[in-house]
C-alpha cells in the first residue's frame, strides 16, 4: 500500500471527527452508518500500515489503550460541590426568597432549569483546545484521573471546535448510560453468564473507573455538560445560559431539555412538565437542577461548605413499593447512638433491591404505629436511603407484635441513656462496647481520616472480636503473626497491610482531628480547625468562648470539642498515638502547592468595599498564597483598597505590582471564587 499524503490523512481525521460530532452530540448524522464504517476502516488501515502518521486526535483512539494498574489522584483547583435538595414547592419558594434577600432585589430572578441526570460527575480540562485530563468528582476536593477512559466517550471532544479557543477551560458534566444501551449491556452480560448491572448509574460509574480503557470504550457512555470550573478566554459569558451556548459551540453535548425560566414559578411548571415526561425519556433523571442565570449574581451569592447558594436540585418524589417488615434489629453507632433497622422482604424500589430500611429512633416507630410483620410502604428517600413511610394497617396480621425498644445496649448490655433534646438513645458503654470500638476504628482508618489502605470492616471486626485491637493505638502494635492468623490474610497481604499502617503514621492535622471522631466535627470543620490553630496543642488549649466565635464551628460543635478534650480517656488515646510516633503536623504549605496562587506572597492595604480584609486574606490563602503584613522586594502583589497607606508608596519604590479591588474581583471570578459581600457599615 502506498503511503497516503499527510494532508489526505488529516482531512479524513477531521471528516470523521465532524461525523462523530453530528452523530454523538447533535444526534443528526448526515451519512449512513455503512459510509461512516467504511471511512473509519480506511483510516484504521492507513494507521496500521503507516504508524508514523497517527495523530493524537484520531477517532481510532476512542477504542481505549492498555490497562492501568491504578488511578492517580487529581486535586480540583475549584471544588466540585454538591447541591442542596428541595423535595417540595415550598422549599423552592424559600430558595427564591433567599436569592431575593441576598441580592436585595424586588424583581424576578431568571433561572436556568436542567434535567438532573442520574449519572457520574466528570471534570474535563482543555489547554489550548486539547483535552489534557479528565477527573472524577471524588470527594469534591480530590478525584481520580480517568483521562484514558474519558477519551473513549464519543460525546467528549478530544479537541474543541471553533476559531477562538480558550487558553484554559475546565468543563463539568454528567456521564450516564441511556436506557437502550443499558439494556444491551445487560443482555450481553446475561449471554456471557456475567453478573448484570443493577441500574444505569452503577453501570456508568463502573464503566468510567475501569483500569482497562478498552472496557470503557465498549460501554455506551454519554457525557452531557452543565458548567465550568475554570475559564481563561477572551469569551466572557454573562449568564449561565450564554455559557451553555458557548460550550455547545465548542463541541460539547448540552441537554436539549435545558430551559430558561423568567421566574421561580416557571421553574416549578417545568418541573411538573418534566415529571410527566420522565418515564418516556431515554435516560434516568431524578429531578431538575435550578440555577440563577446571572453569573454576576452567582458570584455575589457564593457558596456554603458543600453547595453553591445559587443552585438547588428539585427532586422528584422517590419511588415507593409495598413489602413486609420481617424483624427489627438494633445497630450501635460510633458515638453509641442506637438505631433500629427494619429487615424487609426483598423488594425492588427505584432501581435497587431493598432488604433493609432505617427506622431512625423509637419516636419514629411510635409515629408510624409500626408492628413486626406489618405490611409497609417503602420509599427510597432522595433515591438513596430506603425508608418506611407508612403502615398498611388493613393488611395487619393477627400475629403482628408491638416493637419494644431495648432497655440495655443490644451489644454490650450497658445501660442506655436518652440524648438531651434529641429523640436518640445512646449506649453508655463507650469503648467498652465492641460495636462502638468497631465503628470508631472503621472511622479512624477510613480514607478521609488516617487512611490505612486495606483495613476494611471485616478485618476490623476480626481484630476487635479477638481482642487484638481495643483502641486506635493498638493498630500500630499489630505484627505479622497476628495479621496472618486472621481469615483470608496470607503473608503477602499481611505485609502490605503493615506497610500501610506504618505509612499512616504521617498524616495531616485536619485528617487527625477528623479521625478522632469528635461529635459533629466533619471534614470541613476539621480543616477549619487545622487552618486556624495549626497544632493539636493549640486546639486543645482553646477555651469554649473562643471556639464558639469561629465561623463554621458555632456553640454546639464547640461544646462537643471542649467536652472531648476534657475527657481523660480521650486524652490518653491521643497521648498513646503520639507516643508511638504518629505525626499530625499541619500540611498547609504542601497542600497549597497545586493551588493557583501557590508560591506567591500578597500584602493588603486600605479598605475593601466588596469584602472584609479578613475575608480577602482567607480567600488568598485558600488559593495557595501567603499573606504578609509588610511589603518587600519579594512581595508578589499589593492589593490596594480605598484610603491606601504607606505600603502603596513603598510598593512603587520597590516596583512591586499592585492590583485594584475590581481587578481582584475579576481574578477571583477566573478561579471560580465568589466571596461573601461584607455586611459591615
Short mmCIF file of C-alpha atoms in Angstrom, two decimals, residues 348-632:
data_model
loop_
_atom_site.label_atom_id
_atom_site.label_comp_id
_atom_site.label_asym_id
_atom_site.label_seq_id
_atom_site.Cartn_x
_atom_site.Cartn_y
_atom_site.Cartn_z
CA UNK A 348 -37.28 -3.69 44.05
CA UNK A 349 -37.55 0.08 44.60
CA UNK A 350 -36.05 2.86 42.50
CA UNK A 351 -33.69 0.60 40.59
CA UNK A 352 -32.30 -1.45 43.50
CA UNK A 353 -33.38 -4.39 45.64
CA UNK A 354 -34.13 -3.15 49.17
CA UNK A 355 -33.83 -5.50 52.15
CA UNK A 356 -33.33 -3.01 54.97
CA UNK A 357 -34.82 0.35 55.94
CA UNK A 358 -33.85 2.83 58.62
CA UNK A 359 -36.38 3.43 61.41
CA UNK A 360 -34.31 6.28 62.92
CA UNK A 361 -35.44 6.04 66.58
CA UNK A 362 -38.23 4.89 68.89
CA UNK A 363 -40.22 8.08 68.28
CA UNK A 364 -40.36 7.23 64.57
CA UNK A 365 -41.57 3.70 65.38
CA UNK A 366 -44.31 5.16 67.58
CA UNK A 367 -45.27 7.73 64.93
CA UNK A 368 -45.68 5.00 62.33
CA UNK A 369 -47.53 2.77 64.82
CA UNK A 370 -45.32 0.01 63.48
CA UNK A 371 -45.60 -3.67 64.46
CA UNK A 372 -43.40 -6.57 63.38
CA UNK A 373 -44.89 -8.49 60.47
CA UNK A 374 -46.70 -5.35 59.27
CA UNK A 375 -47.21 -4.61 55.59
CA UNK A 376 -45.41 -1.34 54.89
CA UNK A 377 -44.76 1.17 52.12
CA UNK A 378 -41.02 1.63 51.46
CA UNK A 379 -39.60 4.68 49.76
CA UNK A 380 -36.07 5.46 48.72
CA UNK A 381 -35.74 8.94 50.27
CA UNK A 382 -33.83 11.08 47.81
CA UNK A 383 -33.48 7.89 45.75
CA UNK A 384 -30.74 6.76 48.14
CA UNK A 385 -31.82 5.80 51.68
CA UNK A 386 -34.68 3.29 51.96
CA UNK A 387 -37.31 4.42 54.45
CA UNK A 388 -40.63 3.08 55.73
CA UNK A 389 -43.12 5.89 55.16
CA UNK A 390 -46.37 4.29 56.34
CA UNK A 391 -48.07 1.11 57.52
CA UNK A 392 -50.88 -0.52 55.53
CA UNK A 393 -52.97 -1.33 58.58
CA UNK A 394 -55.69 -3.01 56.53
CA UNK A 395 -53.22 -5.85 56.00
CA UNK A 396 -52.04 -6.11 59.62
CA UNK A 397 -51.95 -9.76 60.66
CA UNK A 398 -53.32 -11.14 63.90
CA UNK A 399 -49.87 -12.31 64.97
CA UNK A 400 -48.24 -8.88 64.47
CA UNK A 401 -46.44 -7.86 67.67
CA UNK A 402 -45.59 -4.50 69.23
CA UNK A 403 -41.97 -3.43 68.75
CA UNK A 404 -40.27 -2.99 72.11
CA UNK A 405 -37.18 -0.79 72.19
CA UNK A 406 -34.31 -2.34 74.21
CA UNK A 407 -33.61 -1.07 77.72
CA UNK A 408 -29.95 -2.11 77.53
CA UNK A 409 -27.35 -1.97 74.79
CA UNK A 410 -28.05 -4.93 72.48
CA UNK A 411 -24.30 -5.47 72.02
CA UNK A 412 -22.59 -4.95 75.38
CA UNK A 413 -25.53 -4.86 77.81
CA UNK A 414 -24.62 -1.43 79.20
CA UNK A 415 -27.32 0.97 80.31
CA UNK A 416 -28.75 3.30 77.70
CA UNK A 417 -29.49 6.99 78.18
CA UNK A 418 -31.71 9.49 76.44
CA UNK A 419 -29.76 12.10 74.49
CA UNK A 420 -30.79 15.55 75.81
CA UNK A 421 -33.06 17.47 73.42
CA UNK A 422 -32.98 14.59 70.92
CA UNK A 423 -35.05 11.51 70.15
CA UNK A 424 -31.94 9.31 70.10
CA UNK A 425 -30.81 6.99 72.89
CA UNK A 426 -27.17 6.15 73.45
CA UNK A 427 -25.24 3.20 74.88
CA UNK A 428 -23.16 4.34 77.88
CA UNK A 429 -20.54 1.62 77.37
CA UNK A 430 -18.19 3.83 75.37
CA UNK A 431 -15.08 1.98 74.22
CA UNK A 432 -16.11 -0.98 76.40
CA UNK A 433 -18.81 -1.64 73.79
CA UNK A 434 -17.43 -3.75 70.92
CA UNK A 435 -19.82 -2.14 68.45
CA UNK A 436 -18.59 1.36 69.29
CA UNK A 437 -14.99 0.19 69.13
CA UNK A 438 -15.51 -1.30 65.66
CA UNK A 439 -17.29 1.76 64.31
CA UNK A 440 -14.69 4.10 65.83
CA UNK A 441 -11.83 2.07 64.35
CA UNK A 442 -13.56 1.96 60.95
CA UNK A 443 -13.91 5.75 61.05
CA UNK A 444 -10.31 6.24 62.22
CA UNK A 445 -8.78 4.14 59.41
CA UNK A 446 -11.09 5.40 56.63
CA UNK A 447 -9.65 7.06 53.53
CA UNK A 448 -10.72 10.55 54.58
CA UNK A 449 -9.24 10.08 58.04
CA UNK A 450 -5.95 8.31 58.82
CA UNK A 451 -6.29 6.28 55.60
CA UNK A 452 -4.99 2.77 56.32
CA UNK A 453 -5.47 1.15 52.95
CA UNK A 454 -6.56 -2.48 53.07
CA UNK A 455 -8.02 -2.40 56.58
CA UNK A 456 -11.72 -2.90 55.90
CA UNK A 457 -14.77 -3.58 58.04
CA UNK A 458 -14.33 -7.37 58.04
CA UNK A 459 -10.73 -7.21 59.24
CA UNK A 460 -11.59 -4.64 61.91
CA UNK A 461 -14.37 -6.93 63.13
CA UNK A 462 -11.96 -9.85 63.46
CA UNK A 463 -9.32 -7.75 65.23
CA UNK A 464 -11.82 -6.43 67.78
CA UNK A 465 -13.57 -9.78 68.32
CA UNK A 466 -10.22 -11.46 69.00
CA UNK A 467 -9.17 -8.68 71.42
CA UNK A 468 -6.19 -7.65 69.28
CA UNK A 469 -7.49 -4.09 68.97
CA UNK A 470 -9.27 -2.16 71.73
CA UNK A 471 -8.13 1.37 70.87
CA UNK A 472 -6.59 3.32 68.00
CA UNK A 473 -3.03 2.84 69.22
CA UNK A 474 -3.40 -0.96 69.18
CA UNK A 475 -3.42 -0.77 65.38
CA UNK A 476 0.23 0.28 65.46
CA UNK A 477 1.16 -2.69 67.66
CA UNK A 478 -0.09 -5.30 65.21
CA UNK A 479 2.52 -7.68 63.82
CA UNK A 480 2.82 -10.24 61.06
CA UNK A 481 1.88 -13.16 63.32
CA UNK A 482 -1.41 -11.54 64.38
CA UNK A 483 -2.39 -10.49 60.86
CA UNK A 484 -1.54 -13.88 59.32
CA UNK A 485 -3.80 -15.55 61.90
CA UNK A 486 -6.84 -13.71 60.54
CA UNK A 487 -9.19 -15.21 57.98
CA UNK A 488 -8.25 -14.55 54.34
CA UNK A 489 -4.93 -12.95 55.35
CA UNK A 490 -1.81 -14.53 53.85
CA UNK A 491 1.75 -13.36 54.46
CA UNK A 492 1.86 -11.14 51.38
CA UNK A 493 -1.37 -9.27 52.17
CA UNK A 494 -0.36 -9.00 55.84
CA UNK A 495 2.96 -7.39 54.95
CA UNK A 496 1.18 -5.00 52.62
CA UNK A 497 -1.24 -4.01 55.40
CA UNK A 498 1.62 -3.49 57.88
CA UNK A 499 3.28 -1.20 55.35
CA UNK A 500 0.04 0.78 55.01
CA UNK A 501 -0.30 1.05 58.80
CA UNK A 502 3.27 2.34 59.05
CA UNK A 503 2.67 4.90 56.28
CA UNK A 504 -0.37 6.25 58.13
CA UNK A 505 1.83 7.48 60.99
CA UNK A 506 2.50 10.61 58.97
CA UNK A 507 -0.78 12.48 58.46
CA UNK A 508 -2.17 15.99 58.31
CA UNK A 509 -3.61 17.76 61.31
CA UNK A 510 -7.03 18.09 59.69
CA UNK A 511 -7.24 14.35 58.97
CA UNK A 512 -6.16 13.53 62.52
CA UNK A 513 -8.80 15.82 64.04
CA UNK A 514 -11.44 14.24 61.81
CA UNK A 515 -10.20 10.72 62.62
CA UNK A 516 -10.70 11.23 66.36
CA UNK A 517 -14.45 11.08 65.79
CA UNK A 518 -15.43 14.16 67.81
CA UNK A 519 -19.20 14.55 67.60
CA UNK A 520 -20.35 16.69 64.65
CA UNK A 521 -16.77 17.51 63.60
CA UNK A 522 -16.77 16.60 59.92
CA UNK A 523 -14.04 17.05 57.33
CA UNK A 524 -14.87 20.69 56.66
CA UNK A 525 -14.88 21.62 60.33
CA UNK A 526 -11.63 19.69 60.89
CA UNK A 527 -9.99 21.66 58.08
CA UNK A 528 -11.20 24.95 59.56
CA UNK A 529 -9.74 23.99 62.95
CA UNK A 530 -6.43 22.86 61.42
CA UNK A 531 -6.04 26.09 59.45
CA UNK A 532 -6.93 28.18 62.50
CA UNK A 533 -4.72 26.51 65.13
CA UNK A 534 -2.05 24.70 63.07
CA UNK A 535 -1.21 22.42 66.01
CA UNK A 536 -3.13 19.97 68.15
CA UNK A 537 -1.84 21.58 71.34
CA UNK A 538 -3.24 24.98 70.37
CA UNK A 539 -6.65 23.47 69.60
CA UNK A 540 -6.80 21.60 72.91
CA UNK A 541 -5.92 24.77 74.83
CA UNK A 542 -8.59 26.95 73.17
CA UNK A 543 -11.42 27.90 75.58
CA UNK A 544 -15.08 27.35 74.75
CA UNK A 545 -15.96 31.01 74.22
CA UNK A 546 -13.17 31.44 71.64
CA UNK A 547 -14.09 28.26 69.76
CA UNK A 548 -17.71 29.40 69.59
CA UNK A 549 -16.70 32.57 67.72
CA UNK A 550 -15.01 30.66 64.87
CA UNK A 551 -17.04 30.77 61.66
CA UNK A 552 -18.01 27.24 60.71
CA UNK A 553 -17.86 25.92 64.28
CA UNK A 554 -20.54 27.52 66.44
CA UNK A 555 -21.65 26.86 70.02
CA UNK A 556 -22.90 23.26 69.69
CA UNK A 557 -19.82 21.89 67.93
CA UNK A 558 -17.55 23.99 70.16
CA UNK A 559 -19.10 22.33 73.21
CA UNK A 560 -18.52 18.86 71.71
CA UNK A 561 -14.85 19.75 71.06
CA UNK A 562 -14.25 21.04 74.59
CA UNK A 563 -16.05 18.07 76.15
CA UNK A 564 -14.00 15.64 74.07
CA UNK A 565 -10.65 17.04 75.17
CA UNK A 566 -11.85 17.38 78.78
CA UNK A 567 -12.36 13.61 78.97
CA UNK A 568 -9.19 11.97 80.43
CA UNK A 569 -9.65 8.71 78.47
CA UNK A 570 -9.73 10.66 75.19
CA UNK A 571 -6.52 12.47 76.10
CA UNK A 572 -4.97 9.10 76.95
CA UNK A 573 -5.87 7.87 73.46
CA UNK A 574 -4.20 10.92 71.89
CA UNK A 575 -1.11 10.59 74.12
CA UNK A 576 -0.75 6.91 73.17
CA UNK A 577 -0.96 7.72 69.47
CA UNK A 578 1.66 10.46 69.74
CA UNK A 579 3.94 8.29 71.88
CA UNK A 580 4.08 5.56 69.22
CA UNK A 581 5.21 8.08 66.63
CA UNK A 582 2.07 9.31 64.92
CA UNK A 583 2.88 12.69 63.38
CA UNK A 584 -0.06 15.02 62.75
CA UNK A 585 1.63 18.19 61.53
CA UNK A 586 -0.20 20.92 59.64
CA UNK A 587 0.37 20.40 55.91
CA UNK A 588 -0.85 23.74 54.69
CA UNK A 589 2.21 24.51 52.56
CA UNK A 590 2.28 21.06 50.96
CA UNK A 591 -1.42 21.11 50.24
CA UNK A 592 -1.16 24.59 48.74
CA UNK A 593 1.47 23.59 46.16
CA UNK A 594 -1.09 22.77 43.47
CA UNK A 595 -3.27 25.83 44.02
CA UNK A 596 -3.36 28.73 41.52
CA UNK A 597 -1.54 31.30 43.69
CA UNK A 598 0.93 28.83 45.23
CA UNK A 599 4.32 30.39 45.92
CA UNK A 600 3.00 33.96 45.80
CA UNK A 601 3.14 36.47 48.66
CA UNK A 602 0.42 39.12 48.87
CA UNK A 603 0.03 42.23 51.02
CA UNK A 604 -3.15 44.25 51.60
CA UNK A 605 -3.51 48.00 52.11
CA UNK A 606 -6.56 50.24 52.57
CA UNK A 607 -10.24 49.38 52.93
CA UNK A 608 -12.07 46.96 50.63
CA UNK A 609 -15.62 47.79 49.59
CA UNK A 610 -16.87 44.36 48.49
CA UNK A 611 -15.46 42.21 51.29
CA UNK A 612 -13.69 42.41 54.60
CA UNK A 613 -9.89 42.38 54.78
CA UNK A 614 -10.05 39.13 56.75
CA UNK A 615 -12.27 37.66 54.06
CA UNK A 616 -9.80 38.67 51.34
CA UNK A 617 -6.92 37.18 53.33
CA UNK A 618 -8.81 33.93 53.76
CA UNK A 619 -9.54 33.71 50.03
CA UNK A 620 -5.91 34.39 49.11
CA UNK A 621 -4.77 31.65 51.48
CA UNK A 622 -7.36 29.24 50.07
CA UNK A 623 -5.86 29.88 46.60
CA UNK A 624 -2.41 28.99 47.92
CA UNK A 625 -0.91 32.44 48.54
CA UNK A 626 0.87 33.61 51.66
CA UNK A 627 -0.40 36.88 53.15
CA UNK A 628 2.15 39.16 54.78
CA UNK A 629 1.68 42.27 56.88
CA UNK A 630 4.75 44.01 55.47
CA UNK A 631 5.88 44.71 51.93
CA UNK A 632 9.30 43.82 50.50
#
